[in-house]
């Protein structure tokens, strides 16, 4: 009986390590969670960490198009992991601490622009716009881990 329990534990552990958790999307080597609830950016970041992840960091056009397709399909705005909260105008991915200027970006035309004031310090993806926008971090949006 102990042997069967041990085998079951190994099978469950292997199956979880080969794919994503229930309710998460697999793309390449990553798993994504598109939230059903809305949170301010800082709360979304904390929730992603509680789930064992982090707000999405988009590193290439393939990943961007994959996530944009889901954002378009669900038709809601989503927080991703970029911010300039630490230094105005210096955008970085909060988890990896990578500056956006040294990595892939997909800003909407004219963004980031702080059009709502200098407190537009967090990045969101918008449906059917195929790009990123700077937004006030306290606004509640869905989020992608």
mmCIF file of N, CA and C in Angstrom:
data_model
loop_
_atom_site.group_PDB
_atom_site.id
_atom_site.type_symbol
_atom_site.label_atom_id
_atom_site.label_comp_id
_atom_site.label_asym_id
_atom_site.label_seq_id
_atom_site.Cartn_x
_atom_site.Cartn_y
_atom_site.Cartn_z
ATOM 1 N N UNK A 1 0.819 -1.191 0.000
ATOM 2 C CA UNK A 1 0.000 0.000 0.000
ATOM 3 C C UNK A 1 0.871 1.267 0.000
ATOM 4 N N UNK A 2 1.938 1.256 0.825
ATOM 5 C CA UNK A 2 2.832 2.409 0.858
ATOM 6 C C UNK A 2 3.467 2.642 -0.511
ATOM 7 N N UNK A 3 3.784 1.557 -1.219
ATOM 8 C CA UNK A 3 4.366 1.672 -2.557
ATOM 9 C C UNK A 3 3.421 2.348 -3.525
ATOM 10 N N UNK A 4 2.131 2.022 -3.457
ATOM 11 C CA UNK A 4 1.139 2.644 -4.335
ATOM 12 C C UNK A 4 0.988 4.128 -4.041
ATOM 13 N N UNK A 5 1.003 4.488 -2.771
ATOM 14 C CA UNK A 5 0.898 5.901 -2.411
ATOM 15 C C UNK A 5 2.115 6.658 -2.946
ATOM 16 N N UNK A 6 3.301 6.069 -2.817
ATOM 17 C CA UNK A 6 4.517 6.692 -3.332
ATOM 18 C C UNK A 6 4.473 6.880 -4.836
ATOM 19 N N UNK A 7 3.999 5.861 -5.557
ATOM 20 C CA UNK A 7 3.887 5.953 -7.019
ATOM 21 C C UNK A 7 2.890 7.036 -7.401
ATOM 22 N N UNK A 8 1.748 7.112 -6.715
ATOM 23 C CA UNK A 8 0.738 8.127 -6.987
ATOM 24 C C UNK A 8 1.323 9.524 -6.785
ATOM 25 N N UNK A 9 2.077 9.716 -5.722
ATOM 26 C CA UNK A 9 2.679 11.023 -5.449
ATOM 27 C C UNK A 9 3.647 11.415 -6.559
ATOM 28 N N UNK A 10 4.425 10.475 -7.055
ATOM 29 C CA UNK A 10 5.365 10.748 -8.139
ATOM 30 C C UNK A 10 4.613 11.107 -9.414
ATOM 31 N N UNK A 11 3.554 10.387 -9.744
ATOM 32 C CA UNK A 11 2.767 10.654 -10.951
ATOM 33 C C UNK A 11 2.144 12.041 -10.883
ATOM 34 N N UNK A 12 1.548 12.406 -9.748
ATOM 35 C CA UNK A 12 0.935 13.720 -9.598
ATOM 36 C C UNK A 12 1.992 14.810 -9.731
ATOM 37 N N UNK A 13 3.127 14.644 -9.083
ATOM 38 C CA UNK A 13 4.201 15.632 -9.154
ATOM 39 C C UNK A 13 4.709 15.785 -10.583
ATOM 40 N N UNK A 14 4.918 14.683 -11.293
ATOM 41 C CA UNK A 14 5.389 14.756 -12.677
ATOM 42 C C UNK A 14 4.366 15.421 -13.579
ATOM 43 N N UNK A 15 3.090 15.104 -13.433
ATOM 44 C CA UNK A 15 2.083 15.682 -14.317
ATOM 45 C C UNK A 15 1.972 17.184 -14.095
ATOM 46 N N UNK A 16 2.112 17.641 -12.846
ATOM 47 C CA UNK A 16 2.065 19.074 -12.591
ATOM 48 C C UNK A 16 3.292 19.772 -13.158
ATOM 49 N N UNK A 17 4.450 19.112 -13.119
ATOM 50 C CA UNK A 17 5.666 19.754 -13.614
ATOM 51 C C UNK A 17 5.715 19.792 -15.137
ATOM 52 N N UNK A 18 4.937 18.970 -15.815
ATOM 53 C CA UNK A 18 4.948 18.925 -17.277
ATOM 54 C C UNK A 18 3.977 19.914 -17.907
ATOM 55 N N UNK A 19 3.079 20.511 -17.136
ATOM 56 C CA UNK A 19 2.105 21.431 -17.691
ATOM 57 C C UNK A 19 1.802 22.552 -16.723
ATOM 58 N N UNK A 20 0.717 23.247 -17.002
ATOM 59 C CA UNK A 20 0.305 24.366 -16.165
ATOM 60 C C UNK A 20 -0.784 23.922 -15.200
ATOM 61 N N UNK A 21 -0.950 24.706 -14.164
ATOM 62 C CA UNK A 21 -2.037 24.464 -13.220
ATOM 63 C C UNK A 21 -3.376 24.562 -13.930
ATOM 64 N N UNK A 22 -4.370 23.969 -13.344
ATOM 65 C CA UNK A 22 -5.727 24.073 -13.867
ATOM 66 C C UNK A 22 -6.125 25.547 -13.939
ATOM 67 N N UNK A 23 -6.669 25.947 -15.072
ATOM 68 C CA UNK A 23 -7.090 27.328 -15.254
ATOM 69 C C UNK A 23 -6.002 28.256 -15.781
ATOM 70 N N UNK A 24 -4.785 27.747 -15.956
ATOM 71 C CA UNK A 24 -3.688 28.537 -16.497
ATOM 72 C C UNK A 24 -3.459 28.132 -17.948
ATOM 73 N N UNK A 25 -2.965 29.058 -18.765
ATOM 74 C CA UNK A 25 -2.695 28.813 -20.180
ATOM 75 C C UNK A 25 -1.223 28.515 -20.392
ATOM 76 N N UNK A 26 -0.929 27.528 -21.220
ATOM 77 C CA UNK A 26 0.449 27.191 -21.555
ATOM 78 C C UNK A 26 0.815 27.830 -22.882
ATOM 79 N N UNK A 27 1.998 28.440 -22.917
ATOM 80 C CA UNK A 27 2.537 28.969 -24.173
ATOM 81 C C UNK A 27 4.051 28.859 -24.099
ATOM 82 N N UNK A 28 4.615 28.045 -24.953
ATOM 83 C CA UNK A 28 6.057 27.824 -24.917
ATOM 84 C C UNK A 28 6.450 27.195 -23.598
ATOM 85 N N UNK A 29 7.340 27.850 -22.892
ATOM 86 C CA UNK A 29 7.785 27.336 -21.592
ATOM 87 C C UNK A 29 7.124 28.074 -20.431
ATOM 88 N N UNK A 30 6.095 28.861 -20.720
ATOM 89 C CA UNK A 30 5.449 29.674 -19.683
ATOM 90 C C UNK A 30 4.003 29.266 -19.454
ATOM 91 N N UNK A 31 3.516 29.577 -18.274
ATOM 92 C CA UNK A 31 2.112 29.398 -17.907
ATOM 93 C C UNK A 31 1.552 30.768 -17.540
ATOM 94 N N UNK A 32 0.344 31.058 -17.991
ATOM 95 C CA UNK A 32 -0.279 32.356 -17.753
ATOM 96 C C UNK A 32 -1.632 32.182 -17.093
ATOM 97 N N UNK A 33 -1.933 33.129 -16.199
ATOM 98 C CA UNK A 33 -3.247 33.189 -15.564
ATOM 99 C C UNK A 33 -3.852 34.539 -15.907
ATOM 100 N N UNK A 34 -4.981 34.537 -16.622
ATOM 101 C CA UNK A 34 -5.704 35.773 -16.898
ATOM 102 C C UNK A 34 -6.817 35.860 -15.866
ATOM 103 N N UNK A 35 -6.733 36.858 -15.001
ATOM 104 C CA UNK A 35 -7.645 36.947 -13.861
ATOM 105 C C UNK A 35 -9.077 37.223 -14.298
ATOM 106 N N UNK A 36 -9.992 36.809 -13.448
ATOM 107 C CA UNK A 36 -11.407 37.135 -13.630
ATOM 108 C C UNK A 36 -11.777 38.336 -12.767
ATOM 109 N N UNK A 37 -10.932 38.653 -11.787
ATOM 110 C CA UNK A 37 -11.204 39.764 -10.884
ATOM 111 C C UNK A 37 -10.330 40.958 -11.237
ATOM 112 N N UNK A 38 -10.693 42.102 -10.700
ATOM 113 C CA UNK A 38 -9.958 43.332 -10.968
ATOM 114 C C UNK A 38 -9.288 43.822 -9.695
ATOM 115 N N UNK A 39 -8.064 44.300 -9.852
ATOM 116 C CA UNK A 39 -7.265 44.785 -8.729
ATOM 117 C C UNK A 39 -6.431 45.972 -9.182
ATOM 118 N N UNK A 40 -6.014 46.786 -8.223
ATOM 119 C CA UNK A 40 -4.990 47.788 -8.491
ATOM 120 C C UNK A 40 -3.701 47.038 -8.830
ATOM 121 N N UNK A 41 -2.794 47.686 -9.542
ATOM 122 C CA UNK A 41 -1.578 47.015 -10.023
ATOM 123 C C UNK A 41 -0.789 46.372 -8.889
ATOM 124 N N UNK A 42 -0.564 47.086 -7.791
ATOM 125 C CA UNK A 42 0.244 46.562 -6.686
ATOM 126 C C UNK A 42 -0.409 45.332 -6.056
ATOM 127 N N UNK A 43 -1.736 45.329 -5.958
ATOM 128 C CA UNK A 43 -2.449 44.159 -5.432
ATOM 129 C C UNK A 43 -2.370 42.997 -6.411
ATOM 130 N N UNK A 44 -2.449 43.299 -7.702
ATOM 131 C CA UNK A 44 -2.322 42.251 -8.723
ATOM 132 C C UNK A 44 -0.944 41.604 -8.646
ATOM 133 N N UNK A 45 0.082 42.423 -8.448
ATOM 134 C CA UNK A 45 1.441 41.892 -8.312
ATOM 135 C C UNK A 45 1.520 40.931 -7.125
ATOM 136 N N UNK A 46 0.950 41.332 -5.995
ATOM 137 C CA UNK A 46 0.977 40.495 -4.785
ATOM 138 C C UNK A 46 0.195 39.200 -4.987
ATOM 139 N N UNK A 47 -0.942 39.271 -5.668
ATOM 140 C CA UNK A 47 -1.732 38.061 -5.918
ATOM 141 C C UNK A 47 -0.986 37.096 -6.829
ATOM 142 N N UNK A 48 -0.337 37.613 -7.853
ATOM 143 C CA UNK A 48 0.449 36.739 -8.731
ATOM 144 C C UNK A 48 1.541 36.031 -7.936
ATOM 145 N N UNK A 49 2.190 36.755 -7.040
ATOM 146 C CA UNK A 49 3.228 36.141 -6.208
ATOM 147 C C UNK A 49 2.631 35.071 -5.304
ATOM 148 N N UNK A 50 1.445 35.327 -4.779
ATOM 149 C CA UNK A 50 0.782 34.332 -3.937
ATOM 150 C C UNK A 50 0.469 33.068 -4.744
ATOM 151 N N UNK A 51 0.188 33.235 -6.034
ATOM 152 C CA UNK A 51 -0.071 32.085 -6.916
ATOM 153 C C UNK A 51 1.221 31.377 -7.315
ATOM 154 N N UNK A 52 2.367 31.915 -6.910
ATOM 155 C CA UNK A 52 3.649 31.330 -7.280
ATOM 156 C C UNK A 52 4.197 31.881 -8.576
ATOM 157 N N UNK A 53 3.685 33.008 -9.031
ATOM 158 C CA UNK A 53 4.133 33.605 -10.286
ATOM 159 C C UNK A 53 4.448 35.080 -10.113
ATOM 160 N N UNK A 54 4.261 35.837 -11.173
ATOM 161 C CA UNK A 54 4.482 37.279 -11.160
ATOM 162 C C UNK A 54 3.705 37.874 -12.325
ATOM 163 N N UNK A 55 3.463 39.188 -12.264
ATOM 164 C CA UNK A 55 2.791 39.846 -13.379
ATOM 165 C C UNK A 55 3.579 39.591 -14.660
ATOM 166 N N UNK A 56 2.865 39.362 -15.744
ATOM 167 C CA UNK A 56 3.486 38.963 -17.009
ATOM 168 C C UNK A 56 4.549 39.955 -17.466
ATOM 169 N N UNK A 57 5.663 39.393 -17.917
ATOM 170 C CA UNK A 57 6.741 40.147 -18.544
ATOM 171 C C UNK A 57 6.843 39.645 -19.977
ATOM 172 N N UNK A 58 6.578 40.521 -20.916
ATOM 173 C CA UNK A 58 6.496 40.130 -22.322
ATOM 174 C C UNK A 58 7.841 40.382 -22.980
ATOM 175 N N UNK A 59 8.460 39.308 -23.457
ATOM 176 C CA UNK A 59 9.839 39.385 -23.936
ATOM 177 C C UNK A 59 10.015 39.324 -25.446
ATOM 178 N N UNK A 60 8.949 39.023 -26.182
ATOM 179 C CA UNK A 60 9.084 38.979 -27.641
ATOM 180 C C UNK A 60 7.714 39.110 -28.297
ATOM 181 N N UNK A 61 7.732 39.304 -29.606
ATOM 182 C CA UNK A 61 6.501 39.544 -30.354
ATOM 183 C C UNK A 61 5.577 38.326 -30.336
ATOM 184 N N UNK A 62 6.122 37.126 -30.307
ATOM 185 C CA UNK A 62 5.290 35.915 -30.288
ATOM 186 C C UNK A 62 4.495 35.840 -28.993
ATOM 187 N N UNK A 63 5.167 36.076 -27.881
ATOM 188 C CA UNK A 63 4.493 36.079 -26.577
ATOM 189 C C UNK A 63 3.458 37.204 -26.517
ATOM 190 N N UNK A 64 3.818 38.372 -27.039
ATOM 191 C CA UNK A 64 2.920 39.524 -27.044
ATOM 192 C C UNK A 64 1.652 39.218 -27.839
ATOM 193 N N UNK A 65 1.804 38.655 -29.030
ATOM 194 C CA UNK A 65 0.638 38.339 -29.865
ATOM 195 C C UNK A 65 -0.237 37.268 -29.223
ATOM 196 N N UNK A 66 0.382 36.284 -28.566
ATOM 197 C CA UNK A 66 -0.378 35.251 -27.860
ATOM 198 C C UNK A 66 -1.261 35.887 -26.785
ATOM 199 N N UNK A 67 -0.666 36.716 -25.945
ATOM 200 C CA UNK A 67 -1.437 37.345 -24.868
ATOM 201 C C UNK A 67 -2.441 38.355 -25.409
ATOM 202 N N UNK A 68 -2.051 39.106 -26.439
ATOM 203 C CA UNK A 68 -2.980 40.074 -27.022
ATOM 204 C C UNK A 68 -4.200 39.375 -27.602
ATOM 205 N N UNK A 69 -4.005 38.189 -28.169
ATOM 206 C CA UNK A 69 -5.137 37.419 -28.679
ATOM 207 C C UNK A 69 -6.142 37.097 -27.587
ATOM 208 N N UNK A 70 -5.640 36.705 -26.411
ATOM 209 C CA UNK A 70 -6.536 36.417 -25.284
ATOM 210 C C UNK A 70 -7.196 37.687 -24.765
ATOM 211 N N UNK A 71 -6.441 38.774 -24.683
ATOM 212 C CA UNK A 71 -7.003 40.053 -24.238
ATOM 213 C C UNK A 71 -8.116 40.481 -25.192
ATOM 214 N N UNK A 72 -7.890 40.339 -26.498
ATOM 215 C CA UNK A 72 -8.913 40.678 -27.487
ATOM 216 C C UNK A 72 -10.145 39.801 -27.327
ATOM 217 N N UNK A 73 -9.925 38.502 -27.142
ATOM 218 C CA UNK A 73 -11.023 37.549 -27.027
ATOM 219 C C UNK A 73 -11.890 37.830 -25.802
ATOM 220 N N UNK A 74 -11.255 38.132 -24.683
ATOM 221 C CA UNK A 74 -11.989 38.382 -23.437
ATOM 222 C C UNK A 74 -12.523 39.814 -23.403
ATOM 223 N N UNK A 75 -11.887 40.712 -24.148
ATOM 224 C CA UNK A 75 -12.332 42.090 -24.325
ATOM 225 C C UNK A 75 -12.289 42.904 -23.027
ATOM 226 N N UNK A 76 -11.183 42.777 -22.298
ATOM 227 C CA UNK A 76 -10.968 43.555 -21.076
ATOM 228 C C UNK A 76 -9.524 44.039 -21.048
ATOM 229 N N UNK A 77 -9.280 45.107 -20.277
ATOM 230 C CA UNK A 77 -7.916 45.587 -20.060
ATOM 231 C C UNK A 77 -7.248 44.722 -19.005
ATOM 232 N N UNK A 78 -5.933 44.520 -19.158
ATOM 233 C CA UNK A 78 -5.167 43.688 -18.226
ATOM 234 C C UNK A 78 -3.859 44.363 -17.840
ATOM 235 N N UNK A 79 -3.556 44.316 -16.546
ATOM 236 C CA UNK A 79 -2.238 44.729 -16.080
ATOM 237 C C UNK A 79 -1.192 43.709 -16.503
ATOM 238 N N UNK A 80 -0.007 44.203 -16.872
ATOM 239 C CA UNK A 80 1.176 43.361 -17.021
ATOM 240 C C UNK A 80 2.256 43.948 -16.103
ATOM 241 N N UNK A 81 3.435 43.345 -16.059
ATOM 242 C CA UNK A 81 4.408 43.643 -15.016
ATOM 243 C C UNK A 81 5.351 44.802 -15.205
ATOM 244 N N UNK A 82 5.054 45.733 -16.081
ATOM 245 C CA UNK A 82 5.936 46.869 -16.288
ATOM 246 C C UNK A 82 5.533 48.079 -15.463
ATOM 247 N N UNK A 83 6.538 48.829 -14.984
ATOM 248 C CA UNK A 83 6.271 50.014 -14.168
ATOM 249 C C UNK A 83 7.438 50.998 -14.237
ATOM 250 N N UNK A 84 7.134 52.262 -13.962
ATOM 251 C CA UNK A 84 8.190 53.253 -13.724
ATOM 252 C C UNK A 84 7.965 53.924 -12.369
ATOM 253 N N UNK A 85 7.382 53.173 -11.429
ATOM 254 C CA UNK A 85 7.113 53.701 -10.086
ATOM 255 C C UNK A 85 8.380 54.154 -9.367
ATOM 256 N N UNK A 86 9.485 53.468 -9.584
ATOM 257 C CA UNK A 86 10.727 53.808 -8.872
ATOM 258 C C UNK A 86 11.359 55.084 -9.407
ATOM 259 N N UNK A 87 11.416 55.219 -10.728
ATOM 260 C CA UNK A 87 12.010 56.397 -11.368
ATOM 261 C C UNK A 87 11.169 56.760 -12.585
ATOM 262 N N UNK A 88 10.545 57.921 -12.539
ATOM 263 C CA UNK A 88 9.679 58.365 -13.624
ATOM 264 C C UNK A 88 10.413 58.298 -14.967
ATOM 265 N N UNK A 89 9.782 57.616 -15.922
ATOM 266 C CA UNK A 89 10.337 57.502 -17.266
ATOM 267 C C UNK A 89 11.298 56.349 -17.465
ATOM 268 N N UNK A 90 11.671 55.659 -16.388
ATOM 269 C CA UNK A 90 12.559 54.497 -16.485
ATOM 270 C C UNK A 90 11.727 53.234 -16.279
ATOM 271 N N UNK A 91 11.212 52.710 -17.371
ATOM 272 C CA UNK A 91 10.303 51.566 -17.326
ATOM 273 C C UNK A 91 11.075 50.270 -17.157
ATOM 274 N N UNK A 92 10.595 49.433 -16.237
ATOM 275 C CA UNK A 92 11.235 48.137 -16.023
ATOM 276 C C UNK A 92 10.190 47.076 -15.728
ATOM 277 N N UNK A 93 10.592 45.823 -15.953
ATOM 278 C CA UNK A 93 9.776 44.684 -15.547
ATOM 279 C C UNK A 93 10.040 44.474 -14.066
ATOM 280 N N UNK A 94 9.001 44.519 -13.260
ATOM 281 C CA UNK A 94 9.166 44.535 -11.810
ATOM 282 C C UNK A 94 9.782 43.246 -11.266
ATOM 283 N N UNK A 95 9.468 42.098 -11.847
ATOM 284 C CA UNK A 95 9.989 40.837 -11.316
ATOM 285 C C UNK A 95 11.466 40.634 -11.669
ATOM 286 N N UNK A 96 11.791 40.744 -12.945
ATOM 287 C CA UNK A 96 13.167 40.474 -13.390
ATOM 288 C C UNK A 96 14.091 41.679 -13.230
ATOM 289 N N UNK A 97 13.505 42.856 -13.000
ATOM 290 C CA UNK A 97 14.263 44.105 -12.865
ATOM 291 C C UNK A 97 14.951 44.487 -14.177
ATOM 292 N N UNK A 98 14.438 43.997 -15.312
ATOM 293 C CA UNK A 98 14.984 44.308 -16.634
ATOM 294 C C UNK A 98 14.387 45.618 -17.137
ATOM 295 N N UNK A 99 15.234 46.531 -17.576
ATOM 296 C CA UNK A 99 14.759 47.788 -18.150
ATOM 297 C C UNK A 99 14.086 47.502 -19.491
ATOM 298 N N UNK A 100 12.926 48.103 -19.714
ATOM 299 C CA UNK A 100 12.239 47.904 -20.980
ATOM 300 C C UNK A 100 13.035 48.457 -22.149
ATOM 301 N N UNK A 101 13.852 49.458 -21.919
ATOM 302 C CA UNK A 101 14.656 50.033 -23.000
ATOM 303 C C UNK A 101 15.666 49.033 -23.548
ATOM 304 N N UNK A 102 15.980 47.992 -22.772
ATOM 305 C CA UNK A 102 16.949 46.990 -23.231
ATOM 306 C C UNK A 102 16.280 45.680 -23.622
ATOM 307 N N UNK A 103 14.958 45.692 -23.730
ATOM 308 C CA UNK A 103 14.236 44.474 -24.083
ATOM 309 C C UNK A 103 13.126 44.811 -25.072
ATOM 310 N N UNK A 104 12.341 43.825 -25.419
ATOM 311 C CA UNK A 104 11.211 44.006 -26.330
ATOM 312 C C UNK A 104 10.193 44.971 -25.723
ATOM 313 N N UNK A 105 9.649 45.861 -26.525
ATOM 314 C CA UNK A 105 8.533 46.717 -26.112
ATOM 315 C C UNK A 105 7.505 46.773 -27.223
ATOM 316 N N UNK A 106 6.285 47.121 -26.859
ATOM 317 C CA UNK A 106 5.219 47.272 -27.845
ATOM 318 C C UNK A 106 4.254 48.366 -27.393
ATOM 319 N N UNK A 107 4.785 49.548 -27.167
ATOM 320 C CA UNK A 107 3.945 50.667 -26.763
ATOM 321 C C UNK A 107 2.991 51.056 -27.890
ATOM 322 N N UNK A 108 1.780 51.443 -27.539
ATOM 323 C CA UNK A 108 0.879 52.051 -28.508
ATOM 324 C C UNK A 108 1.524 53.347 -29.001
ATOM 325 N N UNK A 109 1.143 53.810 -30.168
ATOM 326 C CA UNK A 109 1.688 55.050 -30.710
ATOM 327 C C UNK A 109 1.488 56.182 -29.703
ATOM 328 N N UNK A 110 2.558 56.898 -29.412
ATOM 329 C CA UNK A 110 2.493 58.023 -28.482
ATOM 330 C C UNK A 110 2.633 57.648 -27.015
ATOM 331 N N UNK A 111 2.737 56.362 -26.727
ATOM 332 C CA UNK A 111 2.886 55.904 -25.336
ATOM 333 C C UNK A 111 4.352 55.566 -25.065
ATOM 334 N N UNK A 112 4.788 55.615 -23.842
ATOM 335 C CA UNK A 112 4.060 56.116 -22.673
ATOM 336 C C UNK A 112 3.988 57.640 -22.703
ATOM 337 N N UNK A 113 2.853 58.176 -22.278
ATOM 338 C CA UNK A 113 2.669 59.622 -22.391
ATOM 339 C C UNK A 113 2.206 60.303 -21.113
ATOM 340 N N UNK A 114 1.856 59.551 -20.100
ATOM 341 C CA UNK A 114 1.351 60.142 -18.851
ATOM 342 C C UNK A 114 0.253 61.157 -19.129
ATOM 343 N N UNK A 115 -0.650 60.838 -20.073
ATOM 344 C CA UNK A 115 -1.701 61.780 -20.461
ATOM 345 C C UNK A 115 -2.637 62.114 -19.309
ATOM 346 N N UNK A 116 -2.769 61.206 -18.359
ATOM 347 C CA UNK A 116 -3.613 61.466 -17.195
ATOM 348 C C UNK A 116 -2.829 62.074 -16.052
ATOM 349 N N UNK A 117 -1.609 62.490 -16.294
ATOM 350 C CA UNK A 117 -0.742 63.032 -15.249
ATOM 351 C C UNK A 117 0.475 62.151 -15.071
ATOM 352 N N UNK A 118 1.422 62.640 -14.270
ATOM 353 C CA UNK A 118 2.679 61.909 -14.101
ATOM 354 C C UNK A 118 2.517 60.641 -13.281
ATOM 355 N N UNK A 119 1.295 60.370 -12.814
ATOM 356 C CA UNK A 119 1.084 59.156 -12.017
ATOM 357 C C UNK A 119 0.643 57.960 -12.859
ATOM 358 N N UNK A 120 0.822 58.024 -14.169
ATOM 359 C CA UNK A 120 0.572 56.851 -15.022
ATOM 360 C C UNK A 120 1.860 56.032 -15.033
ATOM 361 N N UNK A 121 1.988 55.147 -14.056
ATOM 362 C CA UNK A 121 3.249 54.456 -13.807
ATOM 363 C C UNK A 121 3.207 52.951 -14.000
ATOM 364 N N UNK A 122 2.117 52.410 -14.506
ATOM 365 C CA UNK A 122 1.994 50.962 -14.683
ATOM 366 C C UNK A 122 1.479 50.667 -16.088
ATOM 367 N N UNK A 123 1.800 49.477 -16.601
ATOM 368 C CA UNK A 123 1.470 49.137 -17.990
ATOM 369 C C UNK A 123 0.261 48.213 -18.052
ATOM 370 N N UNK A 124 -0.654 48.562 -18.963
ATOM 371 C CA UNK A 124 -1.778 47.675 -19.244
ATOM 372 C C UNK A 124 -1.833 47.346 -20.729
ATOM 373 N N UNK A 125 -2.486 46.221 -21.023
ATOM 374 C CA UNK A 125 -2.790 45.824 -22.404
ATOM 375 C C UNK A 125 -4.278 46.057 -22.608
ATOM 376 N N UNK A 126 -4.637 46.594 -23.763
ATOM 377 C CA UNK A 126 -6.032 46.896 -24.061
ATOM 378 C C UNK A 126 -6.512 46.052 -25.231
ATOM 379 N N UNK A 127 -7.783 45.643 -25.187
ATOM 380 C CA UNK A 127 -8.287 44.812 -26.279
ATOM 381 C C UNK A 127 -8.333 45.579 -27.597
ATOM 382 N N UNK A 128 -8.000 44.877 -28.663
ATOM 383 C CA UNK A 128 -8.102 45.363 -30.041
ATOM 384 C C UNK A 128 -7.244 46.598 -30.315
ATOM 385 N N UNK A 129 -6.189 46.805 -29.518
ATOM 386 C CA UNK A 129 -5.305 47.946 -29.742
ATOM 387 C C UNK A 129 -3.880 47.504 -30.044
ATOM 388 N N UNK A 130 -3.546 46.247 -29.805
ATOM 389 C CA UNK A 130 -2.246 45.656 -30.157
ATOM 390 C C UNK A 130 -1.057 46.473 -29.676
ATOM 391 N N UNK A 131 -1.098 46.872 -28.422
ATOM 392 C CA UNK A 131 0.026 47.589 -27.844
ATOM 393 C C UNK A 131 -0.198 47.868 -26.374
ATOM 394 N N UNK A 132 0.793 48.498 -25.770
ATOM 395 C CA UNK A 132 0.771 48.754 -24.332
ATOM 396 C C UNK A 132 0.493 50.227 -24.055
ATOM 397 N N UNK A 133 -0.084 50.474 -22.893
ATOM 398 C CA UNK A 133 -0.449 51.807 -22.458
ATOM 399 C C UNK A 133 0.047 52.033 -21.033
ATOM 400 N N UNK A 134 0.472 53.262 -20.732
ATOM 401 C CA UNK A 134 0.768 53.588 -19.333
ATOM 402 C C UNK A 134 -0.525 54.066 -18.671
ATOM 403 N N UNK A 135 -0.755 53.594 -17.458
ATOM 404 C CA UNK A 135 -2.018 53.848 -16.762
ATOM 405 C C UNK A 135 -1.748 54.111 -15.288
ATOM 406 N N UNK A 136 -2.695 54.760 -14.632
ATOM 407 C CA UNK A 136 -2.613 54.992 -13.185
ATOM 408 C C UNK A 136 -2.688 53.648 -12.461
ATOM 409 N N UNK A 137 -1.726 53.390 -11.597
ATOM 410 C CA UNK A 137 -1.602 52.080 -10.941
ATOM 411 C C UNK A 137 -2.753 51.762 -9.999
ATOM 412 N N UNK A 138 -3.453 52.767 -9.514
ATOM 413 C CA UNK A 138 -4.534 52.532 -8.557
ATOM 414 C C UNK A 138 -5.840 52.128 -9.230
ATOM 415 N N UNK A 139 -5.933 52.274 -10.536
ATOM 416 C CA UNK A 139 -7.140 51.842 -11.253
ATOM 417 C C UNK A 139 -7.236 50.323 -11.163
ATOM 418 N N UNK A 140 -8.440 49.814 -10.987
ATOM 419 C CA UNK A 140 -8.604 48.361 -10.888
ATOM 420 C C UNK A 140 -8.866 47.773 -12.271
ATOM 421 N N UNK A 141 -8.009 46.830 -12.651
ATOM 422 C CA UNK A 141 -8.108 46.130 -13.933
ATOM 423 C C UNK A 141 -7.913 44.640 -13.687
ATOM 424 N N UNK A 142 -8.270 43.844 -14.676
ATOM 425 C CA UNK A 142 -7.878 42.438 -14.657
ATOM 426 C C UNK A 142 -6.355 42.401 -14.781
ATOM 427 N N UNK A 143 -5.749 41.253 -14.587
ATOM 428 C CA UNK A 143 -4.291 41.168 -14.622
ATOM 429 C C UNK A 143 -3.855 39.811 -15.160
ATOM 430 N N UNK A 144 -2.638 39.773 -15.702
ATOM 431 C CA UNK A 144 -2.056 38.547 -16.250
ATOM 432 C C UNK A 144 -0.829 38.178 -15.430
ATOM 433 N N UNK A 145 -0.864 36.980 -14.846
ATOM 434 C CA UNK A 145 0.306 36.450 -14.131
ATOM 435 C C UNK A 145 1.074 35.559 -15.085
#
